[in-house]
Amino acid sequence: MRPALLATVFLIASCGLAYELIAGTLASYLLGDSVMQFSTVIGTYLFAMGIGSWLSQYITGRLALRFVQIELLVGLLGGVSAAALFLLYAWVEGPFRLALYLLVLLIGTLVGLEIPLVMRILRQHIGFRDLVSQVLTFDYLGALVVSLLFPMVLAPQLGVVRSAFLFGLLNVLVSLWTIRLFRDELPVRALHLQCGLAALLLSAGFIGSDRITTLAEENLYADRIVYTETTPYQRIVVTRWRDDIRLFLNNNLQFSSRDEYRYHEALIHPALATLPHPARVLVLGGGDGLAVRELLKYPTIQSITLVDLDPAMTRLFSQYPQLTQLNQNALTSPKVQVVNADALVWLEQDAGRYDFIVVDFPDPSNYSVGKLYTEAFYRLMDRHLKEDGLAVIQSTSPMYARRAYWTIVTTLEAAGLQATPYHALVPSFGEWGYIIASHHPYQPPRKFTVPLRFLSPESLPPLFNFPPDMARVPAEVNRLNNQSLVRLFESEWREVIR
Amino acid sequence: MHRRDFLKMLGAGCLSGCTPPAPPFPKGELLGVSHDLGHRLHDGTLPAPNSTRHARVVIVGAGVAGLSAAWALRRAGINDFVVLELEKESGGNARAGENAVSAYPWGAHYLPIPTMESKAVRVLLAELGVLQGDPFAQRPRYDERHLCHIPHERLFWNGRWQEGLMPQFGASREDLAQIQQFDELIAHYRQRRDAHGRKAFALPMAHSAQEADLLALDTVSFREFLLSKGLTAAPLHWYVDYCCRDDFGCTAAQTSAWAGLHYFCCRDGEGSNATSDSVLTWAEGNAWLTRRLAAPVGQRLHTQAAVFRVEEQSRKVLLDVFHAGENRSERLIADHVIWAAPLFALPRIFADCPSDLAAAIAQTSHAPWLTANLTLRQPPTGKSGAPLSWDNVLYGTPSLGYVVATHQRLRVTPAPTVLTYYRALTEETPAQGRQRLLNTPWRVWADDILRELSVPHPDIAQHVQRIDLWRNGHAMIRPTVGFIWGNARARLQQTGQRLHLAHADLSGFSLFEEAQYRGIIAAERVMEQEGLRYVSLVA
């Protein structure tokens, strides 16, 4: 009887410390500031154990039965603790900290009951001096083993959620062991049934912990991923969190539905609102159809040709309900012709001339895309621009990539175009830059005739004013044979993004 | 069974069992200069001429020299000339091919920004719209489409691609110090001028300063010269050797130090939108230029025309020509002949060839070359580092790397491409190299090339559709030690009465600028002898 009960002490001590470590780890993982999380979790836990010890005096009879019941409860609560906290954090914006400390308090209290009860049970078999010495020895030994095993083996191999279920099962095992030792004084059948149910639940959790983790992480990190596709050109990811839809191309944020109207209104209307009768429009890039949505507000526009490289992009934004709601079915409008082609190749072949050209390419982060920001490209674009027409170019951030931005301005000028730079604040991007290219001096519009949320005649003038931290800097012309822009862009953004 | 064999067997078993089935080996052709016709020229099996025709000027050879001679004549209003070309197509070393994916070069594939001295190149480029504005401006503007786009060149060394061809990453501190010393040495020679203001190393080379200490550089090899300057670093010597093999078809140990320095010093042309290391390039290489030179020649250009006898008379030159396409021969009676074909062929067919000329020609040597065009379903991928560039070189391999034919194409998306792989056979003597070129079957070359390229591009074999090979036994003259300023080349400069030599062989290295210069000089000499008025393109 004595060695068996001492083994029990070893196991319950292991489990007790394990729950404490699991709670601490999870709290640091989710909330950060691990010193704070571990300190408060351990403090709460030890305090709760004190409560448990104090409460143990009120347990008078049927010690073995109470011990088995407490073990089962500890096993259940501790076993599901990690999974429950994880899911709670991911799915409910509820009071996570409150739940965390309540759970720690509860488990701590129950664990605090264990040792006093075991000691009282063992007192019938061992003298007090040996009892204290041996129980505490095994208690600390169990703690040592788990404190080493958890960070080195269990957390990395099994993960926090699965480890918790494993310790829960150990507690159930201790219960079964105790039932066996005291089978004469316990309602064996009823207790076995309870143990079986607990074991079943914890085993299910143990097996399913990967799915629980995925479920929680999906929610945790990229909001909820509602669509992914890897095309020959890029990886498309659409996420949704509440009413915020975000598009990522190769992990770069393209828009957030919360503020994309700012980006797209600023892209389209300052130029388009000054054209008296825009009829033919060309959009290069912009496969999300959001720029086209803004264009379609103008009844004079008869045709919009959208040239985007990736058919998967334009298909997604023509068919996927949440996205077509966002672009108001712009891509399926009878006025819109979608062409999936390499813009450079297409422009060389197309003979059309347009009133308005929207250039909405990805940022010049490599030599391949960099070709779309060169003097040669702007000369090619110019061949398609009517004499009184306007073009607008999205041109990265004049704040974060100031020299890159002014390089684009300088390049447009080298291509023989007049460049009018302006900028707008798009919270999810920061301060963003655009350039209007034209053959004649550009004058901002005095009024807007279409419904807008961001732009107004009053809010427009400051967009053309560049404060000193974004003011013009001398820049090289970006050419096919130097591509100075790509290097600048890379180095400037490297300063900003860690 | 030895343990090693057993392991090998295990390895083989795994290779066949564990990897997906390999794609079929690429197809391809083994092409080259008309070897058979070349040999028939002097074994006496060609039919005797059955007709006679008069021509004011006959130009033999439709490479850069011959086409430039024709260009100079046309510019002066002389149209009574005939151009004879042995091959099926004109272009010489600038010849090119084409398939569904792209046009691609078989030889020369770029032109540096012309120097101030390269007047004729400037005039030609202005005529073709490549150079915009005043052709003689210090820094004229060039059509951006033809300037080599970024990224320009990269080197595969120590398992990764690095930008530029000079080895940098992995070079020791001492190596880097020597590389800097080398750059300073080159800068010194680049700036050097003689009493007349002539550059130490000009392009065309005939404009170079004639100071004794400079000319003496021709008597040592480029390698010895560098060693004598204390430059011993292995990466530097690899780089210099690579440059010599690339431009001259011989190693730095064989190249005259004068020629080696000429390569590094002469290219100082600039543009308002181009620096001195910029180059002009086209998918089909320099065939872009030669085709534009050949087009106006029209009917006057006869291809597959083999000259098998030349006789210089007091007032005329007789040429017996075999037209392989028609299987007949004719006799041309010319007032002047401009010999713009490689010189080594001349003594065999030149009746009463002056013995000193024959001796001088015997001292020339030509490098054998292999060019491969690899057609790929997609651009090559693989090891990390600098992105796929126009020129891609592998450190320490027998080849000169490869050039991407589709590099100048204006497109953003990756698409099928053609890689032009160059290899000068410098491991043996030129004669042995020619034998190897002739005897090695297509499959052996193809395996060899794929093995070499699969180091930086492990999966390249899966993407290659075709490997076409071009063999050229006498691809370019070698500027070996003592040749540039020796007696033999001096003899080649002496003009005949009515037979004028015009070939890059006369300069001692095969560059567009030199070939063009020699062609124009010959044409202008003809016009001078005829008492015709012309505005010199080279003076």
PDB file of C-alpha atoms in Angstrom, chain A residues 232-233 309 342-345 348 367-369 371-372 374-376 379-380 478-483 487, chain B residues 141 144-145 147-152 163 272-275 278 387 406-414:
ATOM      1  CA  PRO A 232       1.112  30.400 -61.819  1.00  0.00           C
ATOM      2  CA  TYR A 233       1.576  34.086 -61.001  1.00  0.00           C
ATOM      3  CA  LEU A 309      -2.367  39.160 -65.715  1.00  0.00           C
ATOM      4  CA  ASP A 342       0.786  40.686 -69.691  1.00  0.00           C
ATOM      5  CA  ALA A 343       0.235  44.465 -69.749  1.00  0.00           C
ATOM      6  CA  LEU A 344       3.486  45.146 -71.615  1.00  0.00           C
ATOM      7  CA  VAL A 345       2.738  42.620 -74.339  1.00  0.00           C
ATOM      8  CA  GLU A 348       2.457  46.765 -77.671  1.00  0.00           C
ATOM      9  CA  TYR A 367      12.912  43.576 -61.739  1.00  0.00           C
ATOM     10  CA  SER A 368      10.026  41.847 -63.414  1.00  0.00           C
ATOM     11  CA  VAL A 369       7.342  44.203 -62.074  1.00  0.00           C
ATOM     12  CA  LYS A 371       9.657  47.060 -65.951  1.00  0.00           C
ATOM     13  CA  LEU A 372       6.147  48.478 -65.489  1.00  0.00           C
ATOM     14  CA  THR A 374      10.214  52.488 -66.510  1.00  0.00           C
ATOM     15  CA  GLU A 375      10.486  55.341 -68.963  1.00  0.00           C
ATOM     16  CA  ALA A 376       9.972  52.823 -71.783  1.00  0.00           C
ATOM     17  CA  ARG A 379       6.261  56.052 -73.375  1.00  0.00           C
ATOM     18  CA  LEU A 380       4.297  52.973 -74.387  1.00  0.00           C
ATOM     19  CA  ASN A 478      14.041  54.585 -63.882  1.00  0.00           C
ATOM     20  CA  ARG A 479      15.104  52.831 -67.067  1.00  0.00           C
ATOM     21  CA  LEU A 480      15.100  49.269 -68.314  1.00  0.00           C
ATOM     22  CA  ASN A 481      18.889  49.331 -68.236  1.00  0.00           C
ATOM     23  CA  ASN A 482      19.245  50.563 -64.666  1.00  0.00           C
ATOM     24  CA  GLN A 483      15.981  49.846 -62.793  1.00  0.00           C
ATOM     25  CA  ARG A 487      16.781  48.924 -55.498  1.00  0.00           C
TER      26      ARG A 487
ATOM     27  CA  ARG B 141      20.997  59.082 -76.496  1.00  0.00           C
ATOM     28  CA  GLU B 144      16.229  52.181 -74.506  1.00  0.00           C
ATOM     29  CA  ARG B 145      14.812  49.043 -76.094  1.00  0.00           C
ATOM     30  CA  LEU B 147      20.255  48.896 -74.264  1.00  0.00           C
ATOM     31  CA  CYS B 148      20.742  45.735 -72.255  1.00  0.00           C
ATOM     32  CA  HIS B 149      18.081  45.666 -69.566  1.00  0.00           C
ATOM     33  CA  ILE B 150      18.703  45.036 -65.895  1.00  0.00           C
ATOM     34  CA  PRO B 151      19.695  42.560 -64.486  1.00  0.00           C
ATOM     35  CA  HIS B 152      22.834  42.581 -66.572  1.00  0.00           C
ATOM     36  CA  GLU B 163      25.669  40.106 -59.211  1.00  0.00           C
ATOM     37  CA  SER B 272      23.082  60.268 -72.010  1.00  0.00           C
ATOM     38  CA  ASN B 273      21.204  57.196 -70.862  1.00  0.00           C
ATOM     39  CA  ALA B 274      24.048  54.679 -70.934  1.00  0.00           C
ATOM     40  CA  THR B 275      27.286  54.186 -69.036  1.00  0.00           C
ATOM     41  CA  SER B 278      26.273  49.378 -71.004  1.00  0.00           C
ATOM     42  CA  PRO B 387      18.116  36.743 -60.413  1.00  0.00           C
ATOM     43  CA  THR B 406      14.477  36.649 -74.543  1.00  0.00           C
ATOM     44  CA  HIS B 407      16.036  39.043 -72.036  1.00  0.00           C
ATOM     45  CA  GLN B 408      15.123  42.214 -73.958  1.00  0.00           C
ATOM     46  CA  ARG B 409      11.543  41.146 -74.496  1.00  0.00           C
ATOM     47  CA  LEU B 410       9.103  43.509 -72.860  1.00  0.00           C
ATOM     48  CA  ARG B 411       7.065  41.222 -70.676  1.00  0.00           C
ATOM     49  CA  VAL B 412       6.584  40.654 -66.989  1.00  0.00           C
ATOM     50  CA  THR B 413       5.622  36.995 -66.843  1.00  0.00           C
ATOM     51  CA  PRO B 414       8.020  34.063 -67.138  1.00  0.00           C
TER      52      PRO B 414
END
